[in-house]
Short mmCIF file of C-alpha atoms in Angstrom, two decimals:
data_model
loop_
_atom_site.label_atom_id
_atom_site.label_comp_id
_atom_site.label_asym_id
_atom_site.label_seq_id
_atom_site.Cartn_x
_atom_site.Cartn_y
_atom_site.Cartn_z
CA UNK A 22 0.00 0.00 0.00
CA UNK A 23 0.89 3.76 -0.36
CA UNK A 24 0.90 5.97 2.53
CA UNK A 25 -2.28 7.68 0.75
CA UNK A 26 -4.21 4.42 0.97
CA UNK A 27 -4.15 3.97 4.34
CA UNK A 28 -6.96 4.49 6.94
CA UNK A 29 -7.03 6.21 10.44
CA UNK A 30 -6.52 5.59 12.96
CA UNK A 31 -3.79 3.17 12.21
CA UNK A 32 -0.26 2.22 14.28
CA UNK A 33 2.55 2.58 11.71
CA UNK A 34 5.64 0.75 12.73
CA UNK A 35 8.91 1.91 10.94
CA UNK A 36 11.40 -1.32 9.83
CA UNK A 37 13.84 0.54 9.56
CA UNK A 38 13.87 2.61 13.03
CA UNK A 39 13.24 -0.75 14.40
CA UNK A 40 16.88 -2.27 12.93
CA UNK A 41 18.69 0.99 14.31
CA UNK A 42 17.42 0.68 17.76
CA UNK A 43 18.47 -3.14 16.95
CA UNK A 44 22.27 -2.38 16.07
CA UNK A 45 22.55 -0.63 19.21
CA UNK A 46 22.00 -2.96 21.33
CA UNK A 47 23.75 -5.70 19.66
CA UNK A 48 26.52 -3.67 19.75
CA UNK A 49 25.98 -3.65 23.53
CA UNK A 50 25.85 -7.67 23.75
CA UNK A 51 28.56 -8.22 21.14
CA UNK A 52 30.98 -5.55 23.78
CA UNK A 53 30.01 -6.81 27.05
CA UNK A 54 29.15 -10.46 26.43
CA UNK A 55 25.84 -10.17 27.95
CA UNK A 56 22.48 -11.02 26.33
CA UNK A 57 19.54 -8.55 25.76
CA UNK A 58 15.67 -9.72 25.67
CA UNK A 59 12.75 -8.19 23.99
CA UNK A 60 10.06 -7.60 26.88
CA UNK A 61 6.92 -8.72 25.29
CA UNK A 62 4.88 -6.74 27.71
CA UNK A 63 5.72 -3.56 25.78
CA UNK A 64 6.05 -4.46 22.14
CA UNK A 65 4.63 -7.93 20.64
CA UNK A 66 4.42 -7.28 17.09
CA UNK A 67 5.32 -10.37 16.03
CA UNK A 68 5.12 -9.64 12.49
CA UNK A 69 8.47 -8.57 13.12
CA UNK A 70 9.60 -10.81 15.61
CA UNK A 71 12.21 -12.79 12.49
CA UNK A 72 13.91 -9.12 12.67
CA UNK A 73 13.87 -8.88 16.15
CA UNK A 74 15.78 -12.33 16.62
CA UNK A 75 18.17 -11.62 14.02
CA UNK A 76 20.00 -9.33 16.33
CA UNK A 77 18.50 -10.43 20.26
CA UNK A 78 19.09 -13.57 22.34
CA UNK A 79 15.29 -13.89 23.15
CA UNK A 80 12.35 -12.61 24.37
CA UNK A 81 10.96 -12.31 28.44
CA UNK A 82 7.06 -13.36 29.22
CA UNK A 83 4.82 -11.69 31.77
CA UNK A 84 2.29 -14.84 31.27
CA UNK A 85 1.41 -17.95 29.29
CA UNK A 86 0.26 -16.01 26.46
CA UNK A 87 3.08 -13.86 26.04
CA UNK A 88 5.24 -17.11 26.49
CA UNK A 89 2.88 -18.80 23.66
CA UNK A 90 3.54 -16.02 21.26
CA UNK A 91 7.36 -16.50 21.60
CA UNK A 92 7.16 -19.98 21.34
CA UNK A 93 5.28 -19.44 18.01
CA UNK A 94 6.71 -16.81 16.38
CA UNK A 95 10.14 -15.03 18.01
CA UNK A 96 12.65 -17.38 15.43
CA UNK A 97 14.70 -15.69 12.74
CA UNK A 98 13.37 -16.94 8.91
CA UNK A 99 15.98 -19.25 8.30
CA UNK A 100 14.73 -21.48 11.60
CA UNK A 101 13.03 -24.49 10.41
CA UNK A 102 12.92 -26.97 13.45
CA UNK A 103 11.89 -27.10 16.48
CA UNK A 104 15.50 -26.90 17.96
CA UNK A 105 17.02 -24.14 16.37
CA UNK A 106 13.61 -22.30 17.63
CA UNK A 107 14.59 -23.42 20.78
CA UNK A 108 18.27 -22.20 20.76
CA UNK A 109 16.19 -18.42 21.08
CA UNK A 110 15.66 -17.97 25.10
CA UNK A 111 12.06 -17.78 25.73
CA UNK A 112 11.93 -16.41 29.82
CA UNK A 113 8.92 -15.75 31.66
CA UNK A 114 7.83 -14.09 34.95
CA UNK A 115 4.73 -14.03 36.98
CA UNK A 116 3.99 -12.85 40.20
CA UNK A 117 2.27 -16.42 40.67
CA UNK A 118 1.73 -19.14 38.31
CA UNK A 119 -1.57 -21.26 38.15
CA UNK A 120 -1.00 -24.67 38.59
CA UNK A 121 -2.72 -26.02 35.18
CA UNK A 122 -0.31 -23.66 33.74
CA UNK A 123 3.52 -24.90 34.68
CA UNK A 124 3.53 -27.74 32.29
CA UNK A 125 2.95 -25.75 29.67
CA UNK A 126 5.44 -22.78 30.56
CA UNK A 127 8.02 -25.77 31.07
CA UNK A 128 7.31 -27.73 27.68
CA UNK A 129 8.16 -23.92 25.93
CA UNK A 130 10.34 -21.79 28.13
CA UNK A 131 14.03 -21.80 28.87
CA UNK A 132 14.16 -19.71 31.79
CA UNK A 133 11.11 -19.42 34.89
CA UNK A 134 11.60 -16.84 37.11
CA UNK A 135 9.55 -17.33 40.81
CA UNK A 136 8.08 -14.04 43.19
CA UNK A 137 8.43 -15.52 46.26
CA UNK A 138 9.71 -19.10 47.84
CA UNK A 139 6.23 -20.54 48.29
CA UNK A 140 5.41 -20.23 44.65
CA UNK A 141 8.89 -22.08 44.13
CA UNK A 142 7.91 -24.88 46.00
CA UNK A 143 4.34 -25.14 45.25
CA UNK A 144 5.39 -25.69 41.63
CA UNK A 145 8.79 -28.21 42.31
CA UNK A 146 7.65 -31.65 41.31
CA UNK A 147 6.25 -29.52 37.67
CA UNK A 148 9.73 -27.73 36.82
CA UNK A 149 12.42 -29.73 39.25
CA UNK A 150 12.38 -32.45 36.70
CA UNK A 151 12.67 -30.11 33.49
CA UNK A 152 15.71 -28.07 35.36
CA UNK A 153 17.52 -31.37 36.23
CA UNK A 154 17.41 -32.42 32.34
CA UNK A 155 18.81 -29.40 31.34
CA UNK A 156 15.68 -27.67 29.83
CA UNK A 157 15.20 -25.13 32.04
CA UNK A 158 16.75 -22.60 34.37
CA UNK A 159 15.43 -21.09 37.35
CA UNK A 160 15.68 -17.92 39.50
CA UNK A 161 13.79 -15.73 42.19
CA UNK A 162 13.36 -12.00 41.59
CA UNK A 163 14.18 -9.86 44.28
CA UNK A 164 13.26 -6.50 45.70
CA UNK A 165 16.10 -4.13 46.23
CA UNK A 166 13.88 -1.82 48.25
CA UNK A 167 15.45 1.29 46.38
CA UNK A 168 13.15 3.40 44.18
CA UNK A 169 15.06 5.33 41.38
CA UNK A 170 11.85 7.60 39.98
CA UNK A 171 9.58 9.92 41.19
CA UNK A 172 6.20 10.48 39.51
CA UNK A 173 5.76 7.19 38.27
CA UNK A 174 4.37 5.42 41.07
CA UNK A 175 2.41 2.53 39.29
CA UNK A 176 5.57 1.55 37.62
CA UNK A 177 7.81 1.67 40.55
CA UNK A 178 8.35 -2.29 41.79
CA UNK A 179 10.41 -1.04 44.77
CA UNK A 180 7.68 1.33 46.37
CA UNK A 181 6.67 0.48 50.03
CA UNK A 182 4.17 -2.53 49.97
CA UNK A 183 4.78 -3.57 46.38
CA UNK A 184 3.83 -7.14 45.94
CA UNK A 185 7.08 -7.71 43.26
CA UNK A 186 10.02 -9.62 44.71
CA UNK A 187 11.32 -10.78 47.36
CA UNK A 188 12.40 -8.94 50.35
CA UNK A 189 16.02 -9.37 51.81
CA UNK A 190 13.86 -9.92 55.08
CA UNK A 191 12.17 -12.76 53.27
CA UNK A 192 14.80 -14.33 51.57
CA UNK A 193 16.58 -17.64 52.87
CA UNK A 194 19.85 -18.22 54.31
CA UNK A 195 20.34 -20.50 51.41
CA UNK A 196 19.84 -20.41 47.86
CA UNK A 197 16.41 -23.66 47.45
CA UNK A 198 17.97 -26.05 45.74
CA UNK A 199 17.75 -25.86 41.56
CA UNK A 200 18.18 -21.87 41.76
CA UNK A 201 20.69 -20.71 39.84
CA UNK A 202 19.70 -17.42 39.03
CA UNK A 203 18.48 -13.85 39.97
CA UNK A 204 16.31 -11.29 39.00
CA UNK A 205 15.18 -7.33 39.79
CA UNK A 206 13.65 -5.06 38.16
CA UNK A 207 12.84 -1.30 39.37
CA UNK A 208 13.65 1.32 36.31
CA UNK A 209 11.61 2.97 34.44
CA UNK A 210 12.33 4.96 31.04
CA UNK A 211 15.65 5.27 33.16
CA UNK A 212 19.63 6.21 32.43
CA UNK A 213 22.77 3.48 33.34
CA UNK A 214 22.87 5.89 36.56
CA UNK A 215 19.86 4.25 38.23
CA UNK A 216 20.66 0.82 37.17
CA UNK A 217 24.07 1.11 39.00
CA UNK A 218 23.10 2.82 41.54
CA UNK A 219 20.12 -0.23 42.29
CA UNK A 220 22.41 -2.87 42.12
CA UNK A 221 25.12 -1.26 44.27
CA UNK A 222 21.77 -1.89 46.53
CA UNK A 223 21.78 -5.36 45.74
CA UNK A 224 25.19 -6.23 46.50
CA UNK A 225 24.40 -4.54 49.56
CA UNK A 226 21.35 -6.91 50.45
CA UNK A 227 22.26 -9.69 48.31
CA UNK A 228 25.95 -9.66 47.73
CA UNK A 229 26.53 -12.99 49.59
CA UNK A 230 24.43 -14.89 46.51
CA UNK A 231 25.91 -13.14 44.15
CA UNK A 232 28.78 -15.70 43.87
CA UNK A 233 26.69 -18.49 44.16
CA UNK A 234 24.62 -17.32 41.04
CA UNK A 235 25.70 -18.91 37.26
CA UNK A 236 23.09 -15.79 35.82
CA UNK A 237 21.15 -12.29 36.95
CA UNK A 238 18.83 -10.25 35.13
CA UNK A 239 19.20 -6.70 35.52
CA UNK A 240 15.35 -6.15 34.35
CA UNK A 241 13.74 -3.19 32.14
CA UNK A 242 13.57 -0.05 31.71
CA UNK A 243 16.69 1.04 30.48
CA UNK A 244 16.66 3.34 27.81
CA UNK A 245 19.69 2.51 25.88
CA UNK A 246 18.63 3.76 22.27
CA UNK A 247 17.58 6.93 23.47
CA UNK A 248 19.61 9.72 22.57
CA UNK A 249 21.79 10.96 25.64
CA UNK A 250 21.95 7.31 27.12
CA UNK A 251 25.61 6.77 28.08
CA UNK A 252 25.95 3.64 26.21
CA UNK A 253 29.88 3.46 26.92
CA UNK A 254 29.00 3.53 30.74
CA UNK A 255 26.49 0.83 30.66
CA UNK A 256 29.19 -1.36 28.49
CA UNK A 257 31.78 -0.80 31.39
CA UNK A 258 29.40 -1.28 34.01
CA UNK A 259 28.64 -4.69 32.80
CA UNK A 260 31.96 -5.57 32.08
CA UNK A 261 32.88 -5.03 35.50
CA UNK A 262 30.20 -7.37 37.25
CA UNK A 263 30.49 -9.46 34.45
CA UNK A 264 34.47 -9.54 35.42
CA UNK A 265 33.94 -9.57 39.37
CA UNK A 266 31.48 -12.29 39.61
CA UNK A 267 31.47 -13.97 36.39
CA UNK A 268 27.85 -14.94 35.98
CA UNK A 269 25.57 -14.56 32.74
CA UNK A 270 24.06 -11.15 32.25
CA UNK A 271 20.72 -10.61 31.13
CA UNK A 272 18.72 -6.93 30.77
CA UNK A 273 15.22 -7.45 28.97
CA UNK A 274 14.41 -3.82 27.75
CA UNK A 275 10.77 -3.32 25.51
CA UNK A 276 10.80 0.36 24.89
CA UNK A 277 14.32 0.39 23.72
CA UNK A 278 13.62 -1.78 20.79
CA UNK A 279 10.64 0.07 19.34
CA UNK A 280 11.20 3.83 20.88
CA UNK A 281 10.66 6.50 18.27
CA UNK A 282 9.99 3.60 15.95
CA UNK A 283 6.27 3.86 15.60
CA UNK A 284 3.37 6.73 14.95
CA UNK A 285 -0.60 6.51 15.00
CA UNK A 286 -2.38 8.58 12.39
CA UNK A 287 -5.59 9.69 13.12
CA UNK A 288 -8.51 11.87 10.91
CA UNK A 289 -9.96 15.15 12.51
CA UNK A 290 -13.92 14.42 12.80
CA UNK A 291 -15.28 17.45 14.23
CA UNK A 292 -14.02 20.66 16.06
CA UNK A 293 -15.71 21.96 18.97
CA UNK A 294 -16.05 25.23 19.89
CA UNK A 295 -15.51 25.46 23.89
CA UNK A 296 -15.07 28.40 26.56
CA UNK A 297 -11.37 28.33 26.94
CA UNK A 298 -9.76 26.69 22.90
CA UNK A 299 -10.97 24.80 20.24
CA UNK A 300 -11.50 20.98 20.61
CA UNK A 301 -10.66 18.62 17.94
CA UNK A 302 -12.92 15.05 18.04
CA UNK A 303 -10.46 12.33 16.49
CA UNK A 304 -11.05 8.83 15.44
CA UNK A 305 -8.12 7.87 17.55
CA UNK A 306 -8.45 7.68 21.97
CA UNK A 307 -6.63 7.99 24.80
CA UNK A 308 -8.68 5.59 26.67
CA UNK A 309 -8.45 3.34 23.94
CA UNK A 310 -5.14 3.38 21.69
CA UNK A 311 -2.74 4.89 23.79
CA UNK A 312 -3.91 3.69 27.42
CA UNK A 313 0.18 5.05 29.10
CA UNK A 314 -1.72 8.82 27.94
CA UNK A 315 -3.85 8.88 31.15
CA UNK A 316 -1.92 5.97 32.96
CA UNK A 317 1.38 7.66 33.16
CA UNK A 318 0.29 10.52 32.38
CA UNK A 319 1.71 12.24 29.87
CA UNK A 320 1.46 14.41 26.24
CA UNK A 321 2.54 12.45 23.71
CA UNK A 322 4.87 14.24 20.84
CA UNK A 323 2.43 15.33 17.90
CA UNK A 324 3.73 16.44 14.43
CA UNK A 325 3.63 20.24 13.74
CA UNK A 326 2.70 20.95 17.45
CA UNK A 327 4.01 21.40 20.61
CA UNK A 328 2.49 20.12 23.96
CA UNK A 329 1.21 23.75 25.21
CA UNK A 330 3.06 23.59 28.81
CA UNK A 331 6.16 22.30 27.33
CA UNK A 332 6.07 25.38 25.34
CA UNK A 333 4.97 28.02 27.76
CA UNK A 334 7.71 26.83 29.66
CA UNK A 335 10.19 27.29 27.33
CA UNK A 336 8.96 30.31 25.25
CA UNK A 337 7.04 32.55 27.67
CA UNK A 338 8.23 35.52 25.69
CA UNK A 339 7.66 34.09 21.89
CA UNK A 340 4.47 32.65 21.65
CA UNK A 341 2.43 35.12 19.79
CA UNK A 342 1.05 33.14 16.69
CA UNK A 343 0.56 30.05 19.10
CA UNK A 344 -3.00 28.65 19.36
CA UNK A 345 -3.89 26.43 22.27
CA UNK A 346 -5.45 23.55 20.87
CA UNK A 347 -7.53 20.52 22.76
CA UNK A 348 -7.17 16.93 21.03
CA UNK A 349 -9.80 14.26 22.23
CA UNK A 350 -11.58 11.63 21.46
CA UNK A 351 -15.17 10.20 19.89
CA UNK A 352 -15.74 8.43 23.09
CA UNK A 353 -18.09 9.63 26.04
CA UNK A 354 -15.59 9.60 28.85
CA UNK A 355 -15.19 13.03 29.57
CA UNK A 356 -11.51 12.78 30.49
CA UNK A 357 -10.85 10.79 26.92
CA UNK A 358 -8.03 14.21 26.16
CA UNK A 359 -5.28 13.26 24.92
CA UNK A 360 -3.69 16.81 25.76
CA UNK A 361 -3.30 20.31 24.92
CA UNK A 362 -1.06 21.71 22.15
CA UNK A 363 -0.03 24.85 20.64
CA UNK A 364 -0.34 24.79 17.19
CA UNK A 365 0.19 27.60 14.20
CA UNK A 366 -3.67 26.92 13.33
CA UNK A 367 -6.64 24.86 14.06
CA UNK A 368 -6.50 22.24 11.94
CA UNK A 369 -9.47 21.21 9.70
CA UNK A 370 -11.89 18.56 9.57
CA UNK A 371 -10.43 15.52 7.32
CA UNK A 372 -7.06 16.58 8.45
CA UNK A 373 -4.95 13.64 9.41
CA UNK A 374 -2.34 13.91 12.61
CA UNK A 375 0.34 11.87 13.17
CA UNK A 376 1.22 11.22 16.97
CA UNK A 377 4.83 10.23 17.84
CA UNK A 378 6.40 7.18 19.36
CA UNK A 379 3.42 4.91 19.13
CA UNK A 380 4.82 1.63 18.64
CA UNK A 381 5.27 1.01 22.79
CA UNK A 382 2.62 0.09 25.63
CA UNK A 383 0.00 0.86 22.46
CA UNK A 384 -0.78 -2.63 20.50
CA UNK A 385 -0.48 -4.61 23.33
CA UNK A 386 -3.00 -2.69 25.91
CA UNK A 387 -4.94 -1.20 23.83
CA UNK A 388 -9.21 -1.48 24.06
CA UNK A 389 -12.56 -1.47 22.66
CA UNK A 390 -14.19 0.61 25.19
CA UNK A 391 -17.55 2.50 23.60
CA UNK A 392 -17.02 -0.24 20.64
CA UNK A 393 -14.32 1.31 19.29
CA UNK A 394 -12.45 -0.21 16.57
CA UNK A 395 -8.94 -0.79 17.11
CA UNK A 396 -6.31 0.50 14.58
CA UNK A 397 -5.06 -0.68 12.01
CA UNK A 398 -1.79 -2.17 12.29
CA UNK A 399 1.18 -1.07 9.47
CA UNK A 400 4.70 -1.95 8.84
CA UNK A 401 6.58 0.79 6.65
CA UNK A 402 9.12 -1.45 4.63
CA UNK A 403 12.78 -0.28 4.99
CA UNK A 404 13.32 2.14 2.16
CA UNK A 405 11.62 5.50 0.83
CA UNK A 406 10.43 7.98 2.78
CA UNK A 407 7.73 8.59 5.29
CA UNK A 408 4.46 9.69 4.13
CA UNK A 409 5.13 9.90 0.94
CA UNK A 410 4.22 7.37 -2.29
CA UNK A 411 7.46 6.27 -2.84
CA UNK A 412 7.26 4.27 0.43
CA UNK A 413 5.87 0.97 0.77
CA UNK A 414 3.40 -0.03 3.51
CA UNK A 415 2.55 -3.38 4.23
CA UNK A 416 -1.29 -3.31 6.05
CA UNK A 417 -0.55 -5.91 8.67
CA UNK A 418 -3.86 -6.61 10.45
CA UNK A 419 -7.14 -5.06 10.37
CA UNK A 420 -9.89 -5.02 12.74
CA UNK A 421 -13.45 -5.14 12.68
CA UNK A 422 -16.47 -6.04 14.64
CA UNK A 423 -15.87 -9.18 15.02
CA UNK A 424 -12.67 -8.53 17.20
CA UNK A 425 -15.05 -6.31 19.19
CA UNK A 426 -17.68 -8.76 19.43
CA UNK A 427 -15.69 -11.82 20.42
CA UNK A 428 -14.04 -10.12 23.22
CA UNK A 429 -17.94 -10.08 24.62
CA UNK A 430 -20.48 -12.94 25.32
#
């Protein structure tokens, strides 16, 4: 397809910002020996999962599902059997398993990772005898106990009371027999400063099981292809522990794969005329395509615009021009606003917009609230140029009622 055929609201991914993100950290596991995992929970478009595992050791679970998908599809194109598929970690954490469950997660997964010691031993006799054979490995994540953000409190796993990890209180004298590995995980959209700084903490609380440990895994979060990251310093850091302790290393960022690598269009239906600016209606929600809007919350980057506080902050003095524009959506929850913008002029009905850095924490929790259709989903093919003919667009999946309707009973 052209870019001209293509219908709103739709997620367009971008191959080729995908593959740069990619090169970076490859680079990083090529330098430092250590292996990097795609976090399903933020990007599962396994259309380009062959890509992903071209350049990534494997892929980390937050349920069976997730774990299903990876088993299915995360294998690079020239895979043809089952064991060369399998040579591709599949890992997978849960704050608790179900019981009819573990077989399953051990018949497909490399790597289980347990939240606390009675969900180790409630599911022994299923994994003990897939970790003896060699098939599996298996760790228990911990809880530092040192939060590295502010703001973010639904995404930090080291706040007080979280129910993620376990506690150096809680944790045994002993490592339980067929645990070889550990596991935290407290950034968020976060530098190599944090990351050091939490598992100086760890030594701290954990230090005597670090040499007793064959592999850790230093989470999420961790915004290496971002520009500013200090990629050098993260190399060195895990060089040194690497070095000192000599176990695997494992980080499993999402967002770093796909940042900046995907967009959602969307079609202006209506503008509404209110007290204070002018409200555009889109075919696109906040409630329903970009859920981390109101979650996190924050304004997401919009071409030709400029969230409205980011620039009265930084132009106070140069605004004149400016027009404070509302963006919202077709749905009847009131607080469906996906933010205010300045903008040179209000744009017109039929006009599309193109929203920034869409590929992440969209797909995979996006909704049908109000019966809304869900995107389209797009892959622009390496080569040409965005938005324009000469690029090629392959239309990946579209939805319809049906999607809606079998969600329902």
């Amino acid at each position: 397809m052209k870019f001209s055929e293509l219908n709103t609201p739709a997620y367009i991914v971008d191959e080729a910002a995908i593959r740069r993100n990619l090169e970076i950290l490859k680079q990083v596991q090529e330098e430092t020996g250590s292996k990097i995992l795609l976090a399903e929970k933020a990007f599962s478009m396994y259309r380009i999962y062959p890509l992903v595992a071209e350049y990534l050791a494997g892929t980390t679970a937050s349920g069976i599902y997730e774990a299903r998908l990876s088993a299915e599809e995360f294998h690079t194109e020239k895979a043809v059997s089952e064991d060369e598929r399998r040579t591709l970690e599949n890992h997978v954490f849960e704050p608790a398993y179900k019981t009819d469950e573990m077989h399953r997660l051990c018949e497909i997964c490399t790597h289980i990772y347990f939240n606390s010691i009675a969900q180790l031993e409630l599911h022994r006799p299923v994994w003990e005898p897939y970790q003896k054979a060699g098939r599996l490995k298996v760790a228990l994540r911990i809880n530092p106990e040192l939060s590295t953000q502010e703001g973010h409190a639904i995404y930090d796993p080291c706040a007080p009371g979280s129910r993620l990890g376990i506690r150096k209180a809680d944790f045994p004298e002993k490592l339980p027999e067929g645990v070889s590995g550990l596991h935290f995980h407290t950034l968020c959209e976060q530098g190599v400063g944090p990351l050091i700084e939490t598992f100086r903490a760890v030594e701290e609380r954990f230090g005597e099981y670090l040499t007793e440990i064959s592999w850790i895994n230093l989470g999420g979060g961790h915004h290496i292809t971002v520009d500013g990251y200090d990629v050098d310093r993260l190399k060195d850091f895990l060089r040194e522990i690497r070095d000192r302790y000599g176990f695997e290393i494992y980080l499993e960022p999402g967002e770093a794969v796909a940042i900046r690598a995907g967009t959602l269009i969307t079609t202006v239906l209506d503008v509404v005329s209110t007290e204070d600016m002018p409200t555009l209606i889109l075919d696109a929600s906040a409630a329903c395509h970009m859920p981390d809007v109101l979650e996190m919350p924050y304004t997401p980057p919009l071409e030709g615009a400029v969230p409205y506080q980011e620039l009265k902050d930084s132009e106070p003095d140069g605004m004149e021009g400016w027009i404070r524009v509302r963006l919202a959506a077709r749905t009847c929850l009131a607080g469906d606003v996906i933010g205010i913008y300045g903008m040179r002029g209000v744009p017109k009905v039929g006009d599309i917009l193109t929203f920034g850095d869409m590929a992440i924490y969209s797909m995979v929790k996006n909704n049908t609230f109000n019966g809304m259709a869900l995107p389209d989903i797009v892959l622009k093919r390496e080569g040409g140029t965005e938005k324009t003919d000469e690029a090629e667009y392959e239309l990946v999946r579209r939805f319809g009622y049906s999607d809606f309707k079998n969600r329902l009973s």
